[in-house]
Amino acid sequence: MADVPSAAKLLYVKNIGFSSTESMNTTLCENIDWVGHVDWTVRDFHGYETERGSTYNAYLVRDEQTALIDTVKAPFADDLLQKIAALCDFNSVRYVVCNHAEPDHSGALPRVVQALPNATLVCDKKCAEILGEYYDTAGWNVRTVATGETLSLGRRTLRFIETPMVHWPESMFTYVPQEKLLFSMDAFGQHYATAERFDDETALDTVMEEAKTYYANIVMPYGKSVEKCFEKIAGLEISLIAPSHGVIWRAHLDRILAAYRDWMQCRSKPKVLVIYDSMWGSAAAMAEAILEGAGLHGVQRKLIHVRRSSFARIAAEVLDATAIAFGSSTLNGGMMPMAAAALTYLEGLRPKGKAALAFGSYGWGRGGPEGVDAKLRDIGWEILRAPLRAKYRPTPEILAECRQAGRGLAEKALEKG
Ligand code: FEO
């Protein structure tokens, strides 16, 4: 680190002022610091409802040659540059590593490349191509790397591990063997805004809940790719995992790694979910009856109204459920719109190995339960029976059939979960 700040650094400190979170503990180890941004107010991350906000994590590795690992969303470029300026001279930053081209991590790159005149952008070949699609990279100094290549910073080394499809085709981990530190990009992340930066400084149950929700909504379609990632890092000694979102893992690595091993297999619990939307209460009554019927010892049950929850939470509940009843009333000859949207969202996430049934109500025309049934088949789940249907109001006989179907779901959950 240079003792005398550059003019550029002084300009940033003077003009931008200090972040409200500057007193946080941001040091991972000697001369490796978090320089990201805490986004307390974001509640919509490309459609994923982020109830607890998020962070965009970037890290500064100061050595004989200094490297910045990732950047932040474009609107927060000034905050990132201010944090870098507080730690080193801009001229001393020789590398900017881009582990992932998605704009929540690369959006600030154009500003950063402009502000750090001696920096070379380091990324894999695919990432260079994608960055070239997003930004005018013609004047950028880019060095492409591949799995196994290393970059010496002096005392420390950066080792690169390509991790395609976790989360995009160009994604990459960066490992610092001297510190047993893995910069894991989206993997092991959480959309969770906190004033604390480490897993042992905040409520672990909440961190795990957000890590699970993050996995279900961002990583779940790429379980096979996550398995390959685990094979690639199997031989590494890891004491710190620094993801691109949320808190840094230093005390509970076993917990998050074990959870990922379950999630990447979509491993389920003996758990029944009843998810529905209802117009005048008929589908709701059927949902309650199915839930009641599923009340077997050892079976966890949850009832979710799609307009009283969020798609992000529904996806997280589906991740480890075994058996799912999904219902909808009929509206204009089809499913209720939010039921249809939830199923479309789940279809994209591709949760595997679930057993399911459809239910719902109709009046003079059909379409709700039938639409659900067709979508459940599109998702690829095992369909346990023909849709349960009620005309206008469920009769006592139909409610009894719902309870019986619920019991069937519970038995399936015990068998497979
Ligand atoms: Fe956090 Fe795939 O971006």
Short mmCIF file of C-alpha atoms and ligand atoms in Angstrom, two decimals:
data_model
loop_
_atom_site.label_atom_id
_atom_site.label_comp_id
_atom_site.label_asym_id
_atom_site.label_seq_id
_atom_site.Cartn_x
_atom_site.Cartn_y
_atom_site.Cartn_z
CA MET A 1 0.00 0.00 0.00
CA ALA A 2 1.38 3.40 -0.92
CA ASP A 3 1.87 5.82 1.98
CA VAL A 4 1.06 8.90 -0.04
CA PRO A 5 -2.46 8.98 -1.45
CA SER A 6 -2.83 9.83 -5.11
CA ALA A 7 -4.81 12.83 -6.28
CA ALA A 8 -7.50 10.47 -7.48
CA LYS A 9 -7.77 8.91 -4.04
CA LEU A 10 -8.00 12.29 -2.30
CA LEU A 11 -10.70 13.33 -4.74
CA TYR A 12 -12.81 10.32 -3.87
CA VAL A 13 -12.46 10.73 -0.12
CA LYS A 14 -13.25 14.45 -0.34
CA ASN A 15 -16.15 14.30 -2.76
CA ILE A 16 -18.01 11.21 -1.73
CA GLY A 17 -17.73 11.22 2.03
CA PHE A 18 -17.93 8.10 4.15
CA SER A 19 -20.34 5.21 4.02
CA SER A 20 -22.66 4.68 6.99
CA THR A 21 -21.22 1.18 7.29
CA GLU A 22 -17.57 2.19 7.44
CA SER A 23 -17.14 0.99 11.05
CA MET A 24 -17.93 -2.61 10.12
CA ASN A 25 -15.31 -5.29 10.56
CA THR A 26 -14.28 -5.76 6.96
CA THR A 27 -10.93 -7.53 7.30
CA LEU A 28 -10.80 -11.17 6.19
CA CYS A 29 -7.11 -11.50 7.02
CA GLU A 30 -4.07 -9.27 6.94
CA ASN A 31 -4.33 -6.97 3.91
CA ILE A 32 -7.40 -8.69 2.48
CA ASP A 33 -10.52 -6.58 2.97
CA TRP A 34 -14.16 -6.48 1.95
CA VAL A 35 -14.82 -3.35 -0.14
CA GLY A 36 -18.36 -4.14 -1.35
CA HIS A 37 -21.71 -2.45 -0.93
CA VAL A 38 -24.60 -3.27 1.41
CA ASP A 39 -27.90 -2.75 -0.44
CA TRP A 40 -30.30 -2.43 2.47
CA THR A 41 -33.35 -1.45 0.43
CA VAL A 42 -33.33 -3.74 -2.60
CA ARG A 43 -36.47 -5.88 -2.57
CA ASP A 44 -36.51 -7.10 -6.18
CA PHE A 45 -33.53 -8.90 -7.66
CA HIS A 46 -34.66 -9.65 -11.21
CA GLY A 47 -37.95 -10.90 -9.81
CA TYR A 48 -36.52 -12.64 -6.73
CA GLU A 49 -38.11 -10.93 -3.71
CA THR A 50 -35.18 -10.02 -1.47
CA GLU A 51 -36.97 -9.42 1.83
CA ARG A 52 -33.71 -8.81 3.69
CA GLY A 53 -31.89 -6.78 1.03
CA SER A 54 -28.54 -7.88 -0.34
CA THR A 55 -24.87 -7.10 -0.60
CA TYR A 56 -22.54 -7.01 -3.59
CA ASN A 57 -19.22 -8.20 -2.25
CA ALA A 58 -15.89 -7.07 -3.64
CA TYR A 59 -12.53 -7.72 -2.01
CA LEU A 60 -9.17 -6.00 -2.09
CA VAL A 61 -6.02 -8.11 -1.80
CA ARG A 62 -3.12 -5.79 -0.99
CA ASP A 63 0.31 -7.22 -1.72
CA GLU A 64 3.36 -6.25 -3.72
CA GLN A 65 0.80 -6.02 -6.48
CA THR A 66 -2.75 -5.29 -5.40
CA ALA A 67 -5.79 -7.05 -6.82
CA LEU A 68 -9.47 -6.20 -6.65
CA ILE A 69 -11.71 -9.27 -6.69
CA ASP A 70 -15.03 -8.44 -8.39
CA THR A 71 -16.93 -5.18 -8.35
CA VAL A 72 -20.50 -4.12 -7.50
CA LYS A 73 -23.73 -3.04 -9.20
CA ALA A 74 -23.25 0.05 -11.37
CA PRO A 75 -25.05 2.58 -9.09
CA PHE A 76 -22.65 1.72 -6.26
CA ALA A 77 -19.38 2.22 -8.14
CA ASP A 78 -18.58 5.38 -6.17
CA ASP A 79 -18.97 3.55 -2.86
CA LEU A 80 -16.61 0.80 -4.07
CA LEU A 81 -14.02 3.32 -5.29
CA GLN A 82 -14.24 5.21 -2.03
CA LYS A 83 -13.55 2.04 -0.05
CA ILE A 84 -10.58 1.21 -2.29
CA ALA A 85 -9.29 4.75 -1.92
CA ALA A 86 -9.38 4.41 1.86
CA LEU A 87 -7.05 1.40 1.65
CA CYS A 88 -4.62 2.05 -1.19
CA ASP A 89 -3.50 4.28 -3.99
CA PHE A 90 -5.49 3.65 -7.16
CA ASN A 91 -2.20 3.43 -9.07
CA SER A 92 -1.16 0.41 -7.00
CA VAL A 93 -4.07 -1.77 -8.13
CA ARG A 94 -2.58 -4.01 -10.82
CA TYR A 95 -5.40 -6.52 -11.32
CA VAL A 96 -9.17 -6.54 -11.30
CA VAL A 97 -10.46 -10.10 -11.26
CA CYS A 98 -13.94 -10.62 -12.69
CA ASN A 99 -15.28 -13.96 -11.47
CA HIS A 100 -18.74 -13.43 -12.93
CA ALA A 101 -20.04 -11.12 -15.68
CA GLU A 102 -23.60 -10.72 -14.34
CA PRO A 103 -24.19 -6.97 -13.89
CA ASP A 104 -24.66 -7.15 -10.11
CA HIS A 105 -20.91 -7.87 -10.02
CA SER A 106 -19.63 -6.32 -13.23
CA GLY A 107 -21.82 -3.22 -13.48
CA ALA A 108 -19.19 -0.99 -11.88
CA LEU A 109 -16.40 -2.29 -14.14
CA PRO A 110 -16.47 0.56 -16.69
CA ARG A 111 -16.00 3.10 -13.85
CA VAL A 112 -13.44 0.94 -12.09
CA VAL A 113 -11.35 0.32 -15.23
CA GLN A 114 -11.34 4.06 -15.84
CA ALA A 115 -10.36 4.87 -12.22
CA LEU A 116 -7.57 2.27 -11.89
CA PRO A 117 -5.12 3.19 -14.68
CA ASN A 118 -2.61 0.40 -14.07
CA ALA A 119 -5.06 -2.45 -13.66
CA THR A 120 -5.39 -5.45 -15.96
CA LEU A 121 -8.76 -7.14 -16.04
CA VAL A 122 -8.40 -10.86 -15.30
CA CYS A 123 -11.19 -13.27 -16.28
CA ASP A 124 -11.80 -16.44 -18.23
CA LYS A 125 -12.27 -16.44 -21.99
CA LYS A 126 -16.06 -16.75 -21.86
CA CYS A 127 -16.26 -13.91 -19.36
CA ALA A 128 -14.22 -11.65 -21.65
CA GLU A 129 -16.70 -12.40 -24.45
CA ILE A 130 -19.74 -11.64 -22.28
CA LEU A 131 -18.22 -8.44 -20.86
CA GLY A 132 -17.64 -7.40 -24.47
CA GLU A 133 -21.36 -7.80 -25.10
CA TYR A 134 -22.33 -5.68 -22.10
CA TYR A 135 -19.70 -2.94 -22.20
CA ASP A 136 -17.35 -1.20 -24.61
CA THR A 137 -14.25 -3.16 -23.64
CA ALA A 138 -12.22 -2.18 -26.71
CA GLY A 139 -9.72 -0.12 -24.70
CA TRP A 140 -9.51 -2.45 -21.70
CA ASN A 141 -6.36 -4.35 -20.85
CA VAL A 142 -7.67 -7.90 -20.50
CA ARG A 143 -5.82 -11.07 -19.54
CA THR A 144 -7.73 -14.32 -19.88
CA VAL A 145 -7.04 -17.24 -17.56
CA ALA A 146 -8.17 -20.85 -17.33
CA THR A 147 -8.51 -23.44 -14.58
CA GLY A 148 -5.22 -24.10 -12.84
CA GLU A 149 -3.53 -20.88 -13.92
CA THR A 150 -2.07 -18.71 -11.19
CA LEU A 151 -1.11 -15.10 -10.73
CA SER A 152 1.52 -14.12 -8.18
CA LEU A 153 0.83 -10.92 -6.28
CA GLY A 154 4.04 -11.20 -4.18
CA ARG A 155 3.41 -12.99 -0.91
CA ARG A 156 0.09 -14.32 -2.12
CA THR A 157 -1.07 -16.13 -5.23
CA LEU A 158 -4.39 -16.14 -7.01
CA ARG A 159 -5.38 -19.52 -8.45
CA PHE A 160 -8.30 -19.67 -10.87
CA ILE A 161 -10.94 -22.40 -11.11
CA GLU A 162 -13.55 -22.15 -13.84
CA THR A 163 -17.02 -23.10 -12.59
CA PRO A 164 -19.28 -22.94 -15.65
CA MET A 165 -23.03 -22.58 -14.95
CA VAL A 166 -22.53 -21.65 -11.31
CA HIS A 167 -24.14 -19.33 -12.02
CA TRP A 168 -23.44 -18.39 -15.70
CA PRO A 169 -21.29 -20.06 -18.39
CA GLU A 170 -18.30 -17.84 -17.61
CA SER A 171 -18.29 -18.16 -13.83
CA MET A 172 -15.06 -18.72 -11.94
CA PHE A 173 -13.71 -19.14 -8.40
CA THR A 174 -10.48 -17.49 -7.28
CA TYR A 175 -8.47 -19.24 -4.56
CA VAL A 176 -5.69 -17.83 -2.39
CA PRO A 177 -3.75 -20.89 -1.12
CA GLN A 178 -1.63 -18.95 1.40
CA GLU A 179 -4.80 -17.89 3.25
CA LYS A 180 -6.92 -20.98 2.39
CA LEU A 181 -9.40 -18.44 1.06
CA LEU A 182 -11.92 -19.14 -1.69
CA PHE A 183 -13.64 -16.25 -3.47
CA SER A 184 -16.70 -18.23 -4.52
CA MET A 185 -18.73 -15.65 -6.44
CA ASP A 186 -22.47 -16.52 -6.32
CA ALA A 187 -21.93 -19.96 -4.75
CA PHE A 188 -22.57 -20.04 -0.98
CA GLY A 189 -24.05 -16.52 -1.18
CA GLN A 190 -27.15 -15.06 0.41
CA HIS A 191 -29.30 -12.04 -0.37
CA TYR A 192 -28.93 -10.68 3.14
CA ALA A 193 -28.07 -7.10 4.07
CA THR A 194 -26.32 -6.87 7.44
CA ALA A 195 -23.94 -4.51 9.17
CA GLU A 196 -21.84 -7.59 9.94
CA ARG A 197 -19.65 -9.31 7.40
CA PHE A 198 -19.02 -12.74 8.92
CA ASP A 199 -21.15 -15.80 9.64
CA ASP A 200 -20.27 -15.76 13.34
CA GLU A 201 -21.34 -12.14 13.80
CA THR A 202 -25.00 -12.54 12.90
CA ALA A 203 -27.86 -15.01 13.45
CA LEU A 204 -26.78 -18.26 11.81
CA ASP A 205 -30.34 -19.56 11.32
CA THR A 206 -31.18 -16.45 9.31
CA VAL A 207 -27.99 -16.76 7.26
CA MET A 208 -28.82 -20.41 6.51
CA GLU A 209 -32.41 -19.53 5.62
CA GLU A 210 -31.20 -16.91 3.17
CA ALA A 211 -28.48 -19.23 1.80
CA LYS A 212 -31.17 -21.85 1.14
CA THR A 213 -33.49 -19.29 -0.49
CA TYR A 214 -30.57 -18.07 -2.61
CA TYR A 215 -29.70 -21.60 -3.70
CA ALA A 216 -33.33 -22.40 -4.57
CA ASN A 217 -33.82 -19.25 -6.64
CA ILE A 218 -30.43 -18.81 -8.30
CA VAL A 219 -28.44 -22.04 -8.25
CA MET A 220 -31.04 -24.86 -8.20
CA PRO A 221 -31.21 -25.33 -12.00
CA TYR A 222 -27.46 -26.01 -12.01
CA GLY A 223 -27.16 -28.80 -9.43
CA LYS A 224 -24.98 -30.93 -11.72
CA SER A 225 -22.62 -27.99 -12.23
CA VAL A 226 -22.43 -27.48 -8.46
CA GLU A 227 -21.45 -31.15 -8.10
CA LYS A 228 -18.61 -30.57 -10.59
CA CYS A 229 -17.55 -27.52 -8.57
CA PHE A 230 -17.31 -29.66 -5.46
CA GLU A 231 -15.09 -32.11 -7.35
CA LYS A 232 -12.82 -29.24 -8.45
CA ILE A 233 -12.38 -27.84 -4.95
CA ALA A 234 -12.24 -31.22 -3.19
CA GLY A 235 -8.47 -31.12 -2.74
CA LEU A 236 -8.28 -27.52 -1.54
CA GLU A 237 -7.73 -26.53 2.06
CA ILE A 238 -10.39 -23.92 2.76
CA SER A 239 -10.71 -21.83 5.91
CA LEU A 240 -12.63 -18.90 4.46
CA ILE A 241 -15.32 -18.77 1.79
CA ALA A 242 -15.97 -15.26 0.55
CA PRO A 243 -19.05 -15.21 -1.72
CA SER A 244 -20.32 -12.34 -3.82
CA HIS A 245 -23.46 -11.85 -1.72
CA GLY A 246 -24.10 -11.87 2.01
CA VAL A 247 -21.83 -12.85 4.85
CA ILE A 248 -18.40 -14.49 4.62
CA TRP A 249 -18.08 -18.05 5.91
CA ARG A 250 -15.28 -18.49 8.44
CA ALA A 251 -16.88 -20.31 11.41
CA HIS A 252 -19.58 -22.49 9.87
CA LEU A 253 -18.04 -23.83 6.66
CA ASP A 254 -19.08 -27.38 7.53
CA ARG A 255 -22.70 -26.26 7.80
CA ILE A 256 -22.89 -24.49 4.44
CA LEU A 257 -20.89 -27.17 2.60
CA ALA A 258 -23.12 -29.94 4.01
CA ALA A 259 -26.23 -27.97 3.09
CA TYR A 260 -24.97 -27.51 -0.48
CA ARG A 261 -24.35 -31.28 -0.75
CA ASP A 262 -28.04 -31.83 0.10
CA TRP A 263 -29.35 -29.01 -2.07
CA MET A 264 -27.36 -29.92 -5.17
CA GLN A 265 -29.03 -33.35 -5.08
CA CYS A 266 -32.43 -31.70 -4.37
CA ARG A 267 -32.48 -34.08 -1.37
CA SER A 268 -35.90 -33.94 0.26
CA LYS A 269 -37.32 -34.27 3.77
CA PRO A 270 -40.56 -36.00 4.77
CA LYS A 271 -42.40 -32.79 4.00
CA VAL A 272 -45.73 -32.07 2.31
CA LEU A 273 -46.47 -28.69 0.77
CA VAL A 274 -49.94 -27.51 -0.16
CA ILE A 275 -49.72 -24.48 -2.44
CA TYR A 276 -52.83 -22.81 -3.85
CA ASP A 277 -54.73 -19.77 -5.04
CA SER A 278 -58.45 -19.46 -4.46
CA MET A 279 -61.19 -17.16 -5.78
CA TRP A 280 -64.13 -17.66 -3.38
CA GLY A 281 -62.70 -20.09 -0.85
CA SER A 282 -63.41 -23.45 -2.51
CA ALA A 283 -59.82 -24.23 -3.51
CA ALA A 284 -58.80 -22.95 -0.05
CA ALA A 285 -61.16 -25.45 1.65
CA MET A 286 -59.71 -28.25 -0.49
CA ALA A 287 -56.18 -27.14 0.44
CA GLU A 288 -57.04 -27.27 4.15
CA ALA A 289 -58.54 -30.75 3.76
CA ILE A 290 -55.43 -32.03 1.92
CA LEU A 291 -53.21 -30.57 4.63
CA GLU A 292 -55.34 -32.19 7.34
CA GLY A 293 -55.16 -35.57 5.62
CA ALA A 294 -51.36 -35.30 5.41
CA GLY A 295 -51.08 -35.17 9.21
CA LEU A 296 -49.05 -38.33 9.76
CA HIS A 297 -46.44 -38.60 12.48
CA GLY A 298 -43.02 -37.53 11.20
CA VAL A 299 -44.35 -35.50 8.28
CA GLN A 300 -43.76 -31.75 8.17
CA ARG A 301 -46.68 -29.89 6.55
CA LYS A 302 -46.98 -26.37 5.18
CA LEU A 303 -49.83 -24.48 3.57
CA ILE A 304 -48.91 -21.63 1.21
CA HIS A 305 -51.30 -19.19 -0.47
CA VAL A 306 -49.42 -17.93 -3.54
CA ARG A 307 -50.66 -14.35 -3.08
CA ARG A 308 -49.67 -14.31 0.61
CA SER A 309 -46.14 -15.51 0.02
CA SER A 310 -43.38 -14.79 -2.50
CA PHE A 311 -42.07 -16.90 -5.34
CA ALA A 312 -38.64 -16.83 -3.67
CA ARG A 313 -40.01 -18.37 -0.45
CA ILE A 314 -42.13 -20.89 -2.37
CA ALA A 315 -39.02 -22.05 -4.29
CA ALA A 316 -37.10 -22.43 -1.02
CA GLU A 317 -39.91 -24.55 0.47
CA VAL A 318 -40.11 -26.71 -2.66
CA LEU A 319 -36.35 -27.37 -2.61
CA ASP A 320 -36.55 -29.88 0.26
CA ALA A 321 -40.21 -30.96 0.02
CA THR A 322 -41.08 -34.51 -1.08
CA ALA A 323 -44.75 -34.25 -1.99
CA ILE A 324 -46.65 -31.23 -3.25
CA ALA A 325 -50.34 -30.52 -3.81
CA PHE A 326 -50.85 -27.49 -6.04
CA GLY A 327 -54.29 -25.98 -6.50
CA SER A 328 -56.13 -23.24 -8.30
CA SER A 329 -59.65 -22.05 -8.86
CA THR A 330 -60.68 -21.52 -12.48
CA LEU A 331 -60.54 -17.99 -13.84
CA ASN A 332 -61.45 -17.24 -17.45
CA GLY A 333 -61.00 -20.86 -18.43
CA GLY A 334 -57.56 -21.27 -16.87
CA MET A 335 -55.53 -21.06 -13.70
CA MET A 336 -55.57 -18.05 -11.39
CA PRO A 337 -52.79 -15.80 -12.77
CA MET A 338 -50.50 -15.97 -9.73
CA ALA A 339 -50.85 -19.76 -9.54
CA ALA A 340 -49.83 -19.95 -13.20
CA ALA A 341 -46.94 -17.56 -12.60
CA ALA A 342 -45.69 -19.54 -9.59
CA LEU A 343 -45.72 -22.77 -11.60
CA THR A 344 -43.91 -21.10 -14.52
CA TYR A 345 -41.30 -19.82 -12.05
CA LEU A 346 -40.85 -23.29 -10.55
CA GLU A 347 -40.62 -24.88 -14.00
CA GLY A 348 -37.64 -22.65 -14.76
CA LEU A 349 -35.90 -23.63 -11.52
CA ARG A 350 -36.38 -27.35 -12.29
CA PRO A 351 -36.68 -28.82 -8.76
CA LYS A 352 -36.20 -32.55 -9.16
CA GLY A 353 -37.72 -35.70 -7.71
CA LYS A 354 -41.01 -34.40 -6.32
CA ALA A 355 -44.36 -36.22 -6.20
CA ALA A 356 -47.39 -34.04 -6.88
CA LEU A 357 -51.09 -33.72 -7.50
CA ALA A 358 -53.36 -30.94 -8.77
CA PHE A 359 -56.59 -29.72 -7.27
CA GLY A 360 -59.03 -26.86 -7.67
CA SER A 361 -62.51 -25.61 -8.36
CA TYR A 362 -64.54 -24.60 -11.39
CA GLY A 363 -68.01 -23.31 -12.26
CA TRP A 364 -69.55 -23.32 -15.74
CA GLY A 365 -66.24 -23.89 -17.45
CA ARG A 366 -63.14 -25.89 -16.57
CA GLY A 367 -59.45 -25.05 -16.71
CA GLY A 368 -57.98 -24.29 -13.26
CA PRO A 369 -57.08 -27.76 -11.88
CA GLU A 370 -56.50 -29.07 -15.41
CA GLY A 371 -54.03 -26.24 -16.09
CA VAL A 372 -52.19 -27.01 -12.85
CA ASP A 373 -52.03 -30.72 -13.71
CA ALA A 374 -50.56 -29.98 -17.16
CA LYS A 375 -47.92 -27.68 -15.66
CA LEU A 376 -46.94 -30.18 -12.96
CA ARG A 377 -46.37 -32.71 -15.74
CA ASP A 378 -44.28 -30.13 -17.66
CA ILE A 379 -42.09 -29.66 -14.59
CA GLY A 380 -41.48 -33.41 -14.67
CA TRP A 381 -42.76 -34.38 -11.24
CA GLU A 382 -44.33 -37.75 -10.50
CA ILE A 383 -48.11 -37.23 -10.74
CA LEU A 384 -49.90 -39.25 -8.07
CA ARG A 385 -53.45 -39.01 -9.35
CA ALA A 386 -55.94 -37.20 -11.59
CA PRO A 387 -56.80 -33.66 -10.43
CA LEU A 388 -59.15 -33.26 -7.49
CA ARG A 389 -62.03 -31.07 -8.72
CA ALA A 390 -64.93 -29.28 -7.04
CA LYS A 391 -67.81 -27.65 -8.93
CA TYR A 392 -68.46 -24.28 -7.27
CA ARG A 393 -68.20 -25.62 -3.66
CA PRO A 394 -66.48 -28.80 -2.47
CA THR A 395 -69.03 -31.30 -1.15
CA PRO A 396 -68.30 -33.31 2.01
CA GLU A 397 -67.47 -36.24 -0.30
CA ILE A 398 -64.91 -34.19 -2.21
CA LEU A 399 -63.36 -32.89 1.01
CA ALA A 400 -63.07 -36.50 2.20
CA GLU A 401 -61.35 -37.33 -1.10
CA CYS A 402 -58.97 -34.40 -0.49
CA ARG A 403 -58.13 -35.73 2.98
CA GLN A 404 -57.50 -39.15 1.48
CA ALA A 405 -55.23 -37.61 -1.17
CA GLY A 406 -53.39 -35.70 1.56
CA ARG A 407 -52.74 -38.97 3.35
CA GLY A 408 -51.33 -40.37 0.11
CA LEU A 409 -48.95 -37.41 -0.12
CA ALA A 410 -47.82 -37.95 3.47
CA GLU A 411 -47.19 -41.64 2.87
CA LYS A 412 -45.15 -40.73 -0.19
CA ALA A 413 -43.23 -38.17 1.88
CA LEU A 414 -42.38 -40.82 4.48
CA GLU A 415 -41.39 -43.30 1.79
CA LYS A 416 -39.12 -40.94 -0.17
CA GLY A 417 -38.12 -38.22 2.29
FE1 FEO B 1 -24.84 -12.37 -8.15
FE2 FEO B 1 -25.17 -14.44 -10.88
O1 FEO B 1 -24.95 -12.81 -9.95
#
